[in-house]
Coordinates of C-alpha atoms and ligand atoms in Angstrom, one line a residue:
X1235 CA 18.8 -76.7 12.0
X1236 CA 17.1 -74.6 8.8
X1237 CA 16.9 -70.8 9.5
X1238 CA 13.1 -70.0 9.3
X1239 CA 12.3 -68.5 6.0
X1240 CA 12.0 -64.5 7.8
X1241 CA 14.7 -63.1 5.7
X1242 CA 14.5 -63.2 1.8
X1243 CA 17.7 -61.8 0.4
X1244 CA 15.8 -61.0 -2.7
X1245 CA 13.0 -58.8 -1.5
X1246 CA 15.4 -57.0 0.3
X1247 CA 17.4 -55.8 -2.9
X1248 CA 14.5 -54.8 -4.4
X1249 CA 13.4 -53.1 -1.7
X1250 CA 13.2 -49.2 -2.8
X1251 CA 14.8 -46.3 -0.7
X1252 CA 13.8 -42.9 -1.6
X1253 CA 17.2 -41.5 -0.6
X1254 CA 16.4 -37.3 -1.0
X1255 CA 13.3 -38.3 1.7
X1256 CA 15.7 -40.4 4.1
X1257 CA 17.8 -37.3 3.5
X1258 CA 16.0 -34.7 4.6
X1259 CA 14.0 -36.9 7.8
X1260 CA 18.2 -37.7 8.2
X1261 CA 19.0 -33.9 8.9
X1262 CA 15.6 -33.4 10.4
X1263 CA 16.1 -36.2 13.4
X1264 CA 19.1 -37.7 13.6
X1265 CA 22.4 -36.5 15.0
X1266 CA 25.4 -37.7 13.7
X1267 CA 28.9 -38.8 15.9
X1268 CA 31.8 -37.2 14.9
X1269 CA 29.8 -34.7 12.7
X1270 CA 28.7 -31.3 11.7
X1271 CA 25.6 -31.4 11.1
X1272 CA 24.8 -28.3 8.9
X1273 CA 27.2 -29.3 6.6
X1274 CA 26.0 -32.8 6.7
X1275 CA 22.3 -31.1 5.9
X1276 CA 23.9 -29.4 2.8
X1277 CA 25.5 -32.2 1.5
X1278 CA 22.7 -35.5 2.7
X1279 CA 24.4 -38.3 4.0
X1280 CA 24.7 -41.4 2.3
X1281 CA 22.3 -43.7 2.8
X1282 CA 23.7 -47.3 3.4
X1283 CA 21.2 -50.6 2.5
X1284 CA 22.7 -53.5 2.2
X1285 CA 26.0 -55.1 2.6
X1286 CA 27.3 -58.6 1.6
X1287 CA 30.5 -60.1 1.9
X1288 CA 33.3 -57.2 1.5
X1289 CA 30.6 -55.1 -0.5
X1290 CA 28.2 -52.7 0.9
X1291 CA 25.5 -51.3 -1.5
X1292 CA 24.0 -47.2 -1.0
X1293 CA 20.3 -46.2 -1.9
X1294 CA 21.2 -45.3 -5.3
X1295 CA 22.4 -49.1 -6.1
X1296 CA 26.0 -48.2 -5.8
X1297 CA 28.4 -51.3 -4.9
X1298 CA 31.3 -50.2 -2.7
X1299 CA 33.9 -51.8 -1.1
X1300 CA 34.3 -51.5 2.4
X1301 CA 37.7 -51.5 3.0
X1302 CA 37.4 -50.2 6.8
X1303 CA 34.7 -53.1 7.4
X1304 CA 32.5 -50.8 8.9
X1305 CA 34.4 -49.2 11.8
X1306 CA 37.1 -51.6 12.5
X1307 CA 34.5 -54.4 13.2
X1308 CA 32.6 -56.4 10.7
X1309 CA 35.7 -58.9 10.3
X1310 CA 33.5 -61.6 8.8
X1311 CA 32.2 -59.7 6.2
X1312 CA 28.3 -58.4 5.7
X1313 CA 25.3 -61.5 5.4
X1314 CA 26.5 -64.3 7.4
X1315 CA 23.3 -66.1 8.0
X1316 CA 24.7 -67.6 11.1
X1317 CA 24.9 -64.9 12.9
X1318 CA 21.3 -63.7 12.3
X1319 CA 20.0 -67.4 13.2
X1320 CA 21.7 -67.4 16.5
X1321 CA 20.5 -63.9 17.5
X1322 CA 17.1 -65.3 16.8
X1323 CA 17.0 -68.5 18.3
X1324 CA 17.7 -66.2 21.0
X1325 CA 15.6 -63.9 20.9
X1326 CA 12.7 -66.6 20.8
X1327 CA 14.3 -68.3 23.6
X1328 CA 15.4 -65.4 26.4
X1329 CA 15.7 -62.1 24.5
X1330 CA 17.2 -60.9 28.1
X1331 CA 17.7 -61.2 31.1
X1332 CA 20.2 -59.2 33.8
X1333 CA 23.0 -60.6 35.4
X1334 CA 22.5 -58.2 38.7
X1335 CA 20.8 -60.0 41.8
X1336 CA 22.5 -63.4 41.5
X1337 CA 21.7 -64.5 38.1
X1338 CA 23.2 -65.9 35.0
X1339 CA 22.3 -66.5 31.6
X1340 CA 23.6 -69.4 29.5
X1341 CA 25.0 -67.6 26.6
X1342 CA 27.2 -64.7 28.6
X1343 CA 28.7 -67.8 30.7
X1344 CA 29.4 -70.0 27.7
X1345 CA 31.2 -66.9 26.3
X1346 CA 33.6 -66.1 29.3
X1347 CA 34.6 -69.4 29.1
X1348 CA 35.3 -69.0 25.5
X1349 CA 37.2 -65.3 25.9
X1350 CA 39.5 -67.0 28.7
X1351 CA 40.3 -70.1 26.4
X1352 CA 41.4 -68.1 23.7
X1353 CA 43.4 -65.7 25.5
X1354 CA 46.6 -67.1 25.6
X1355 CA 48.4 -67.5 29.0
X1356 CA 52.0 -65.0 29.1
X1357 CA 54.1 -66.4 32.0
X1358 CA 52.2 -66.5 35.0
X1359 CA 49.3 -64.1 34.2
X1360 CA 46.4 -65.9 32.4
X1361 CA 42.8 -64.3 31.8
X1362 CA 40.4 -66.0 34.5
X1363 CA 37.3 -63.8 33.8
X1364 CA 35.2 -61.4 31.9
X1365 CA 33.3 -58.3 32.6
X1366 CA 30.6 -57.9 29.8
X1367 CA 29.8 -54.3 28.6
X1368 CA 28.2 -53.1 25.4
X1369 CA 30.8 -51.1 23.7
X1370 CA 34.6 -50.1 24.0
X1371 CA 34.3 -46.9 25.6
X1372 CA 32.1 -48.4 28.5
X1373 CA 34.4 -51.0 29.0
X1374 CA 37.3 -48.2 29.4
X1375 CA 35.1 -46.8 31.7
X1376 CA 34.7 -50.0 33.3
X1377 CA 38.4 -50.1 33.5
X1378 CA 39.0 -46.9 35.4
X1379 CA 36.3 -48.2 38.1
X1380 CA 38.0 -51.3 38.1
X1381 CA 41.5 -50.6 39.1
X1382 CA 41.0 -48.0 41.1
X1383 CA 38.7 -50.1 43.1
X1384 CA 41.5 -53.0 42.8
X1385 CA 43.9 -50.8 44.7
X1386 CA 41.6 -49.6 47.1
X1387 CA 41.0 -53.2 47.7
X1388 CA 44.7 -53.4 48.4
X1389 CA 44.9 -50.6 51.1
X1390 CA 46.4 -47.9 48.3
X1391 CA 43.3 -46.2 47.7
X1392 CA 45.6 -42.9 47.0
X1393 CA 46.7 -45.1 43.3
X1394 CA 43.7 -43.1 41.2
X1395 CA 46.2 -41.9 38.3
X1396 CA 45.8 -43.4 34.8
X1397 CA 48.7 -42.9 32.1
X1398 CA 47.2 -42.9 28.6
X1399 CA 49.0 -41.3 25.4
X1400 CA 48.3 -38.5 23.1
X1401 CA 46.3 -39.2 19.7
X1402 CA 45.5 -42.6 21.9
X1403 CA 41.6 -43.2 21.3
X1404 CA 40.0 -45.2 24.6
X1405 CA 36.2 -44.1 23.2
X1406 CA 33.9 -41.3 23.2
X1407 CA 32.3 -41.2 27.0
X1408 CA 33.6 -38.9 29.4
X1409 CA 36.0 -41.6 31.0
X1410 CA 37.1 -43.3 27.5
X1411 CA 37.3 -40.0 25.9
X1412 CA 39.9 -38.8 28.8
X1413 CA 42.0 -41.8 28.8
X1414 CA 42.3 -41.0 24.9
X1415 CA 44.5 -38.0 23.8
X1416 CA 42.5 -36.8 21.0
X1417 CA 43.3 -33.1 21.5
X1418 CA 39.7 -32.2 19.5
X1419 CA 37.7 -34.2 21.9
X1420 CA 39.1 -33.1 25.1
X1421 CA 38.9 -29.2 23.7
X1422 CA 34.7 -29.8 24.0
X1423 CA 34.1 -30.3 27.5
X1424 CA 37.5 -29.6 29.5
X1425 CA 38.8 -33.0 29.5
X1426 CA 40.5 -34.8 30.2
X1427 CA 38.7 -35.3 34.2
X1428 CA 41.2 -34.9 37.1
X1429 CA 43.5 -38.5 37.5
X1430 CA 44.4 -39.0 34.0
X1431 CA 47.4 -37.6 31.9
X1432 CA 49.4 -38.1 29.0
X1433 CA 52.6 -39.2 27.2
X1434 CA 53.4 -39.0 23.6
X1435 CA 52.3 -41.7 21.4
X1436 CA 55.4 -43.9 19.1
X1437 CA 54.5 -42.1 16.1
X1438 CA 57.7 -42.8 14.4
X1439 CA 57.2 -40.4 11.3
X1440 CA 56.1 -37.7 13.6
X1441 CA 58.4 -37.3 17.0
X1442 CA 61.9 -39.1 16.3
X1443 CA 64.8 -37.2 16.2
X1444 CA 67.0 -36.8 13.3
X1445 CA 69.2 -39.9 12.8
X1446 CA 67.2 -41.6 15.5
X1447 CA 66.6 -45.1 14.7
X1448 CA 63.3 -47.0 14.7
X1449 CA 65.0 -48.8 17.9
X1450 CA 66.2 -46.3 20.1
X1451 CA 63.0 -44.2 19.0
X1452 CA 60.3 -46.8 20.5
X1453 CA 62.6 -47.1 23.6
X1454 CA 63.0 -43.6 24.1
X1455 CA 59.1 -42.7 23.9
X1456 CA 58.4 -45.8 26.2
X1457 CA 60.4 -44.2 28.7
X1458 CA 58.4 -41.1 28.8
X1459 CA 55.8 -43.6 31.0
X1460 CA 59.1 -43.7 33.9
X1461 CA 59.4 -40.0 33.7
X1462 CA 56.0 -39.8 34.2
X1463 CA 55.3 -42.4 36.5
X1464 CA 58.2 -40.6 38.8
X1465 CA 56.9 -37.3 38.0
X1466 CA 53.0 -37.8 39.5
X1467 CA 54.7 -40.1 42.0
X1468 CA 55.2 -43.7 41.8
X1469 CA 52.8 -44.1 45.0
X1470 CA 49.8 -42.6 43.0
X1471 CA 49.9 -44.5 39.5
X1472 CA 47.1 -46.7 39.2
X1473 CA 47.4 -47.5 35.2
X1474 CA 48.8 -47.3 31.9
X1475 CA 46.9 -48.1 29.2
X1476 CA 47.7 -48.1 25.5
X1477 CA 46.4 -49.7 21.9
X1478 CA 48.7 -52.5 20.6
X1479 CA 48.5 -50.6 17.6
X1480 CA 46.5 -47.1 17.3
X1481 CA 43.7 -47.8 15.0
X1482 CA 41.9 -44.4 15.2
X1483 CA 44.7 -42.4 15.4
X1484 CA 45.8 -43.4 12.3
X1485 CA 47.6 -46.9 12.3
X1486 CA 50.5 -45.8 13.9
X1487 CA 52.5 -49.3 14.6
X1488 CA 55.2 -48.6 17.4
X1489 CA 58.5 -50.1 16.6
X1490 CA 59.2 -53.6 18.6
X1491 CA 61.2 -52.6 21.0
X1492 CA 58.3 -50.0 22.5
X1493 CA 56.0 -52.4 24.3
X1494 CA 58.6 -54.6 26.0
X1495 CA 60.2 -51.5 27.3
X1496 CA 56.3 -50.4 28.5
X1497 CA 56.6 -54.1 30.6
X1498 CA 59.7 -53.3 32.0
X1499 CA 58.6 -50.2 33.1
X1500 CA 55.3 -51.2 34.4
X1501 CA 56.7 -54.2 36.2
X1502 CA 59.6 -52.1 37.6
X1503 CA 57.3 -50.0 39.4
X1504 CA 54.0 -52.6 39.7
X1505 CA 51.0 -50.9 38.1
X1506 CA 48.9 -52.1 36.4
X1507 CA 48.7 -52.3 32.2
X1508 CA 45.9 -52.0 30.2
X1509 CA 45.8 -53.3 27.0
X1510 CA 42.7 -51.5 24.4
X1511 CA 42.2 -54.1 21.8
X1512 CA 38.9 -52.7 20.6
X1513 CA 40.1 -53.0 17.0
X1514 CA 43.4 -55.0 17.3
X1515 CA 41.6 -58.7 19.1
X1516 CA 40.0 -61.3 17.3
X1517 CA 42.4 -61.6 14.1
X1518 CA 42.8 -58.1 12.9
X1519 CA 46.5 -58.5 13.8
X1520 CA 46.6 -62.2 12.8
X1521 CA 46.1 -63.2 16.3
X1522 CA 43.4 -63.6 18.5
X1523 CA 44.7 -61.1 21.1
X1524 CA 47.8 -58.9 20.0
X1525 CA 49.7 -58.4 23.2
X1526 CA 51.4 -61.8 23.4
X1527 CA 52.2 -60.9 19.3
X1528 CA 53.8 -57.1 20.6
X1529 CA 55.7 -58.7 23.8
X1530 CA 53.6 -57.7 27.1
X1531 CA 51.5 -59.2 29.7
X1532 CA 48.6 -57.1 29.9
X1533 CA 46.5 -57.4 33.6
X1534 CA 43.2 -56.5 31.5
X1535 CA 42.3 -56.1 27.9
X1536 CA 39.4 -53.7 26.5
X1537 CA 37.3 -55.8 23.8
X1538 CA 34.6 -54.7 21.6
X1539 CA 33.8 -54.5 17.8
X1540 CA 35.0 -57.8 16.1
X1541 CA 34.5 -59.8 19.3
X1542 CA 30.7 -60.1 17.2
X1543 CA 31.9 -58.9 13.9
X1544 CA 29.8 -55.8 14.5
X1545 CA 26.4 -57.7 14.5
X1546 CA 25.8 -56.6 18.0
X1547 CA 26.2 -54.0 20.6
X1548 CA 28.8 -55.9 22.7
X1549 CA 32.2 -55.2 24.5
X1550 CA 33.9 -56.1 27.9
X1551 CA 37.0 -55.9 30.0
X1552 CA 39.1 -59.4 30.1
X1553 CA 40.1 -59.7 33.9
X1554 CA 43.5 -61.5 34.1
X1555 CA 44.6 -63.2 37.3
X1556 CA 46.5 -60.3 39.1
X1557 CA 43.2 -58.3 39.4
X1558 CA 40.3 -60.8 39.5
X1559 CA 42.1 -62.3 42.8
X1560 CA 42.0 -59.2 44.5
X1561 CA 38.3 -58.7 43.4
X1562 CA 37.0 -61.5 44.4
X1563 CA 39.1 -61.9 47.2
X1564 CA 39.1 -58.8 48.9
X1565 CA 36.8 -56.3 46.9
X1566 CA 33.5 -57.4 48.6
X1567 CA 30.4 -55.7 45.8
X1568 CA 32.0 -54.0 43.2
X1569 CA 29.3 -51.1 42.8
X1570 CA 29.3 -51.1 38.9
X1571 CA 27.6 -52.9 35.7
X1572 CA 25.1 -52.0 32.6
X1573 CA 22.0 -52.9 32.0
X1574 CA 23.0 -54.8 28.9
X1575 CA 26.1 -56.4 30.9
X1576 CA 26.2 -60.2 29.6
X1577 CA 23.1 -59.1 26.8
X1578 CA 22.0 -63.0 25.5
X1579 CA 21.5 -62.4 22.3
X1580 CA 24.3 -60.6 21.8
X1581 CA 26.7 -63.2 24.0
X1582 CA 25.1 -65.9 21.4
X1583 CA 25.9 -63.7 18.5
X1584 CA 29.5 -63.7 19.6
X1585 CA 29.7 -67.1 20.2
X1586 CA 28.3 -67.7 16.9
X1587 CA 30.8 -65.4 15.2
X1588 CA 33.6 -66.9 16.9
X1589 CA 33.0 -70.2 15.8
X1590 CA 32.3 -69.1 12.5
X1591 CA 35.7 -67.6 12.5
X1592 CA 37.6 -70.8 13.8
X1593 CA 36.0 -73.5 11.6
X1594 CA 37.1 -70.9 8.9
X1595 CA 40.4 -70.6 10.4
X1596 CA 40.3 -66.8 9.6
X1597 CA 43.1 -66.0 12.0
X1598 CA 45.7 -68.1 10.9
X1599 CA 44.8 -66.5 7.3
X1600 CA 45.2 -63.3 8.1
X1601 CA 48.6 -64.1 10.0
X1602 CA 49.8 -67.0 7.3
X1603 CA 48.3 -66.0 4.1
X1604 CA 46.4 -62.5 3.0
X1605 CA 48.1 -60.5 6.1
X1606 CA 51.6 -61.1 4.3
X1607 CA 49.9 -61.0 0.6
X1608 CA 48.9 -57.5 2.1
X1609 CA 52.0 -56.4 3.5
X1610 CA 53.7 -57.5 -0.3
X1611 CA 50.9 -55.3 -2.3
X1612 CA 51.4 -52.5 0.3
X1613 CA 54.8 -52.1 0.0
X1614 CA 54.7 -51.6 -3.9
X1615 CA 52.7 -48.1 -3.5
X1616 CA 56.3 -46.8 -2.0
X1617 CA 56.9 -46.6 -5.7
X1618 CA 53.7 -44.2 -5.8
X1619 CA 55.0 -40.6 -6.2
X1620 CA 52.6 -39.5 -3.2
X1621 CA 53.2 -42.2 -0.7
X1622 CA 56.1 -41.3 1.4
X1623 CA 55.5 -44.7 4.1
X1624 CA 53.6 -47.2 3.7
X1625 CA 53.2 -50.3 6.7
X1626 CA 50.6 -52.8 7.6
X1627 CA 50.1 -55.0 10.4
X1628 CA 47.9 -58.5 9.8
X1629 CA 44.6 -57.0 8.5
X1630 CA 45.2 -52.9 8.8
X1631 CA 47.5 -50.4 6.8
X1632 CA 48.4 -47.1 6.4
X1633 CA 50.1 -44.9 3.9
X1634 CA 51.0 -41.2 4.3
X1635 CA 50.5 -38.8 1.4
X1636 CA 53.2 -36.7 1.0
X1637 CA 54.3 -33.3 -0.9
X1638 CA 57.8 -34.3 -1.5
X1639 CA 58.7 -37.7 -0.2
X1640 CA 62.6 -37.4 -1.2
X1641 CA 62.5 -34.2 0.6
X1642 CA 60.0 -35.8 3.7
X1643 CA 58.0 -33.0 3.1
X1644 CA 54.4 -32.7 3.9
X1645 CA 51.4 -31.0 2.4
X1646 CA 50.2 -28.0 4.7
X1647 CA 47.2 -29.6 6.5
X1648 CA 44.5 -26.5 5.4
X1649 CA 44.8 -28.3 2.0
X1650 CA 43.2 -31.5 3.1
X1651 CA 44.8 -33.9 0.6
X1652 CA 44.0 -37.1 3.1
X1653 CA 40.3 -35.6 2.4
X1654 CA 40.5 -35.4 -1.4
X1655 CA 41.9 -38.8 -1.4
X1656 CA 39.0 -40.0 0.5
X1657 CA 36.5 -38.3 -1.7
X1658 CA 38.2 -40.0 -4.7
X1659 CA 37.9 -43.1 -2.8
X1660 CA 34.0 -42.7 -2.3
X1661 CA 33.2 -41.7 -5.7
X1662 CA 35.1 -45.0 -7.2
X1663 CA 33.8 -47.7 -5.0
X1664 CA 36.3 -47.8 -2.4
X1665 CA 35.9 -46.7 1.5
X1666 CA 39.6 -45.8 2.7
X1667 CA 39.6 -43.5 5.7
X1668 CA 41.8 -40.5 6.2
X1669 CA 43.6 -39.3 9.1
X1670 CA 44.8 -36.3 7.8
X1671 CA 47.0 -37.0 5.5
X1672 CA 47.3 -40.7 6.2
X1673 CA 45.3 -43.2 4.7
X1674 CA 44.3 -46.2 6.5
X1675 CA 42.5 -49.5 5.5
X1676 CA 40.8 -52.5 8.4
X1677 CA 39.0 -54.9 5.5
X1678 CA 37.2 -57.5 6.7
X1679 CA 39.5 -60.3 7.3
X1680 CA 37.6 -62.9 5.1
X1681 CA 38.9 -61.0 2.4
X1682 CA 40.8 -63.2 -0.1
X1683 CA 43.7 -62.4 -2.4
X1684 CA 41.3 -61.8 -4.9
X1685 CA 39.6 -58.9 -2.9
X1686 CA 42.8 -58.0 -2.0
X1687 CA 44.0 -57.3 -5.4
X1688 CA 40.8 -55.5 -6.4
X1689 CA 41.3 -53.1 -3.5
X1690 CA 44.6 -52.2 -4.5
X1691 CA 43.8 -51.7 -7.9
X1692 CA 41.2 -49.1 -6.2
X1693 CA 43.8 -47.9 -4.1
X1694 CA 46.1 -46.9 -6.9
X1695 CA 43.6 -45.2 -9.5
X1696 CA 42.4 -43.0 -6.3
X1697 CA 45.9 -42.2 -5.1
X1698 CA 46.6 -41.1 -9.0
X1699 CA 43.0 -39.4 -9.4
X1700 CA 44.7 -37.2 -6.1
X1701 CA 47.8 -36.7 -7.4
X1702 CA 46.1 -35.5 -11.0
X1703 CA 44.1 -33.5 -8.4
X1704 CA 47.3 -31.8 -6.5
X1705 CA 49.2 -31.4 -9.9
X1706 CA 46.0 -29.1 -11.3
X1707 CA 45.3 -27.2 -8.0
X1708 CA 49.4 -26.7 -7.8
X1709 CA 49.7 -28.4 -4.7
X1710 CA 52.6 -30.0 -5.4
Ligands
PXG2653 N1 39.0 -48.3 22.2 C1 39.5 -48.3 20.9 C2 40.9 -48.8 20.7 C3 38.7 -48.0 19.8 O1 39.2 -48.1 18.6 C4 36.9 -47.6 21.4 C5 37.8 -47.9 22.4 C6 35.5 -47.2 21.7 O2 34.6 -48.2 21.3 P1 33.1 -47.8 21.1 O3 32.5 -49.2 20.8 O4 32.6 -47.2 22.3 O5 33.0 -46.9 19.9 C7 37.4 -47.7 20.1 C8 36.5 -47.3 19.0 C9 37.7 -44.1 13.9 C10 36.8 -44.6 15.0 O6 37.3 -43.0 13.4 C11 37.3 -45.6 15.8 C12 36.5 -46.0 16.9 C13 35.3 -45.5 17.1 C14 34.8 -44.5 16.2 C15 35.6 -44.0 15.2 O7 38.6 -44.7 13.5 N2 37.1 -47.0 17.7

């Protein structure tokens, strides 16, 4: 089947953008997430064109690797022509329909099926459906609906409270932002909303005691979920939910024994476990789903981003056994869905990517090949005078800038080194994010060795353009 001849890669990078006019419209119109705009007006935002491959390109022709692919979701890398041909056969065929009032659509059942295939089957739980959303913080909001509604369905309507952790990221709606423990978020807006609290998250670097080891450390914080569990009472605990691996909060991998410690727990005292996997499913991790990879049996998984490589709007809640039986069984209409739940075109998209991404076997490379050929070129920046720890996981690192690493010592945070380091990044080609002072990578996953070596070698000149930087301003 030949893709009608609508696009013309050509025209398109020819195509002028007159950036200070985007600019100013930019900072007349359009508000930013996660931004201040005045200082966004001073400065004009960046003005993105075109991407292609593991390159995106700005308005002023300026080739940049994007070494966060997007925002944790454009695993397959920027152009694939696939994609854009199913979203238009699509679109010429049934743009959308709803799946309210006892309808279907082809492309949102073809991809449940798909989802439940490919998540793999721990024990005796095993994902039997899918609830379609169009992003990760509505399926988290999904999620709080959903078990509450589970135990209500059970006779224990009094099980509302959700355990999430601090410096956990769920999303940016009023439920996803409260099951999250970003401490700036919940400041704006008195979050989080009554029935949710917090433990601490496994940040190793951050909360173990001295002399603890990376063992005992992941054991002890997983505990804090039985204090707290006994604490609001075990009668009233709905939930826990967790990332595999916290991508926003700054790739903070918990040592092994943390999650099977969590399953203990949760088992022990039979709620229910949520596992996010916004950015950690479909490969990032070198798996398809991480949680068999981290040792638990979650009863739903959160999906979004890489599920269509970012192509399209699309997330969803993966519905193992456990619930889905009580659902259907005994939870009569479950008062809840989005306009956009099961989209089409975006359903076909996925399908599309995921094929793409089997037929390339991009998972087993990541776990096989360029995850460990990134964990090897990682490592080697411990020699780098700033990096104090340095870890990856499949497709996603992070390396934390430090004053003194013989000493442990960080940099006071006013001084913004993760910041500088980023703004080195940016002006060399590179897009590295910084969580204050920890830099973290997500490339796409088709990346070869190649690209891999290239973006180290971009890594290292901007971690020595920062440490130039701190030597002349006397930060160290
Ligand atoms: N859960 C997790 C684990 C996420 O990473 C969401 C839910 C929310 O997804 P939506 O599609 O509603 O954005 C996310 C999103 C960052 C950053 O700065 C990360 C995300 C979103 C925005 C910024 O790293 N992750």
């Amino acid at each position: 089947m030949s893709l009608t001849p609508i696009f013309n890669p050509a025209v398109v990078q020819q195509r002028q953008v007159d950036t200070r006019s985007i600019q100013a419209l930019d900072s007349a119109h359009y508000l930013h997430p996660f931004t201040d705009s005045q200082a966004l007006a001073q400065r004009g935002a960046r003005v993105i064109t075109r991407g292609e491959g593991v390159y995106i390109w700005d308005s002023e022709g300026k080739k940049i690797l994007d070494a966060m692919s997007g925002l944790w979701c454009v695993n397959i890398g920027y152009g694939r022509q696939e994609l854009a041909q199913a979203a238009y056969l699509q679109m010429m065929e049934l743009p959308y329909y709803n799946s309210f009032f006892n309808t279907t659509n082809v492309p949102a059942v073809k991809l449940a099926t798909k989802l439940c295939a490919l998540a793999p089957k721990v024990g005796d739980r095993e994902f039997t459906h899918v609830f379609f959303s169009s992003s990760g913080s509505e399926s988290n909001d999904t999620n709080i609906r959903m078990v509450r509604h589970y135990w209500s369905s059970l006779g224990q309507p009094q099980r509302k409270v959700i355990i999430g952790r601090k410096n956990g990221y769920h999303g940016s709606t009023i439920g996803g932002a409260s099951l999250g423990g970003m401490q700036g978020m919940h400041e704006q807006g008195d979050l989080p909303i009554p029935g949710i609290v917090h433990i601490d998250q496994p940040y190793y670097l951050e909360n173990a005691l001295l002399g603890e080891t990376e063992h005992d450390f992941g054991v002890r914080m997983a505990r804090q979920l039985e204090a707290k569990i006994v604490e609001v009472g075990a009668d009233k605990v709905a939930a826990f939910i967790g990332e595999p691996i916290q991508g926003a909060g700054g790739v903070i991998i918990p040592p092994a024994s943390y999650w099977p410690e969590i399953q203990r727990i949760v088992d022990q005292y039979g709620i229910l476990l949520i596992s996010d996997e916004v950015i950690c499913a479909f490969g990032r991790l070198g798996a398809w789903f991480a949680y068999e990879q981290m040792g638990y049996k979650p009863d739903l998984v959160t999906f979004a981003k890489g599920v269509t490589s970012g192509y399209m709007p699309l997330g969803g809640v993966m519905v193992g056994n456990r619930v889905s039986k009580v659902l259907i069984e005994r939870g009569g209409e479950f008062n809840h869905g989005y306009t956009y739940s099961g989209h089409p075109a975006a359903c076909q998209v996925a399908l599309a990517n995921l094929e793409w991404m089997e037929r390339e076997r991009i998972v087993e490379r990541v776990r096989d090949d360029t995850g460990p050929y990134l964990a090897e070129r990682f490592a080697q920046l411990l020699q780098h005078p700033l990096v104090g720890d340095a870890r990856t996981c499949g497709m996603t690192a992070g390396l934390v800038l430090m004053k003194d690493k013989t000493a442990r010592q960080m940099f006071p945070p006013e001084l913004a080194v993760g910041m500088a380091c980023r703004a080195h990044c940016f002006g060399n080609g590179l897009i590295m994010r910084a969580v204050g002072d920890r830099m973290i990578i997500a490339p796409p996953l088709v990346m070869t060795r190649a690209d891999i070596d290239e973006m180290m070698t971009l890594i290292v000149r901007c971690l020595d353009l920062t440490l130039a930087q701190a030597q002349a301003e006397g930060w160290c």
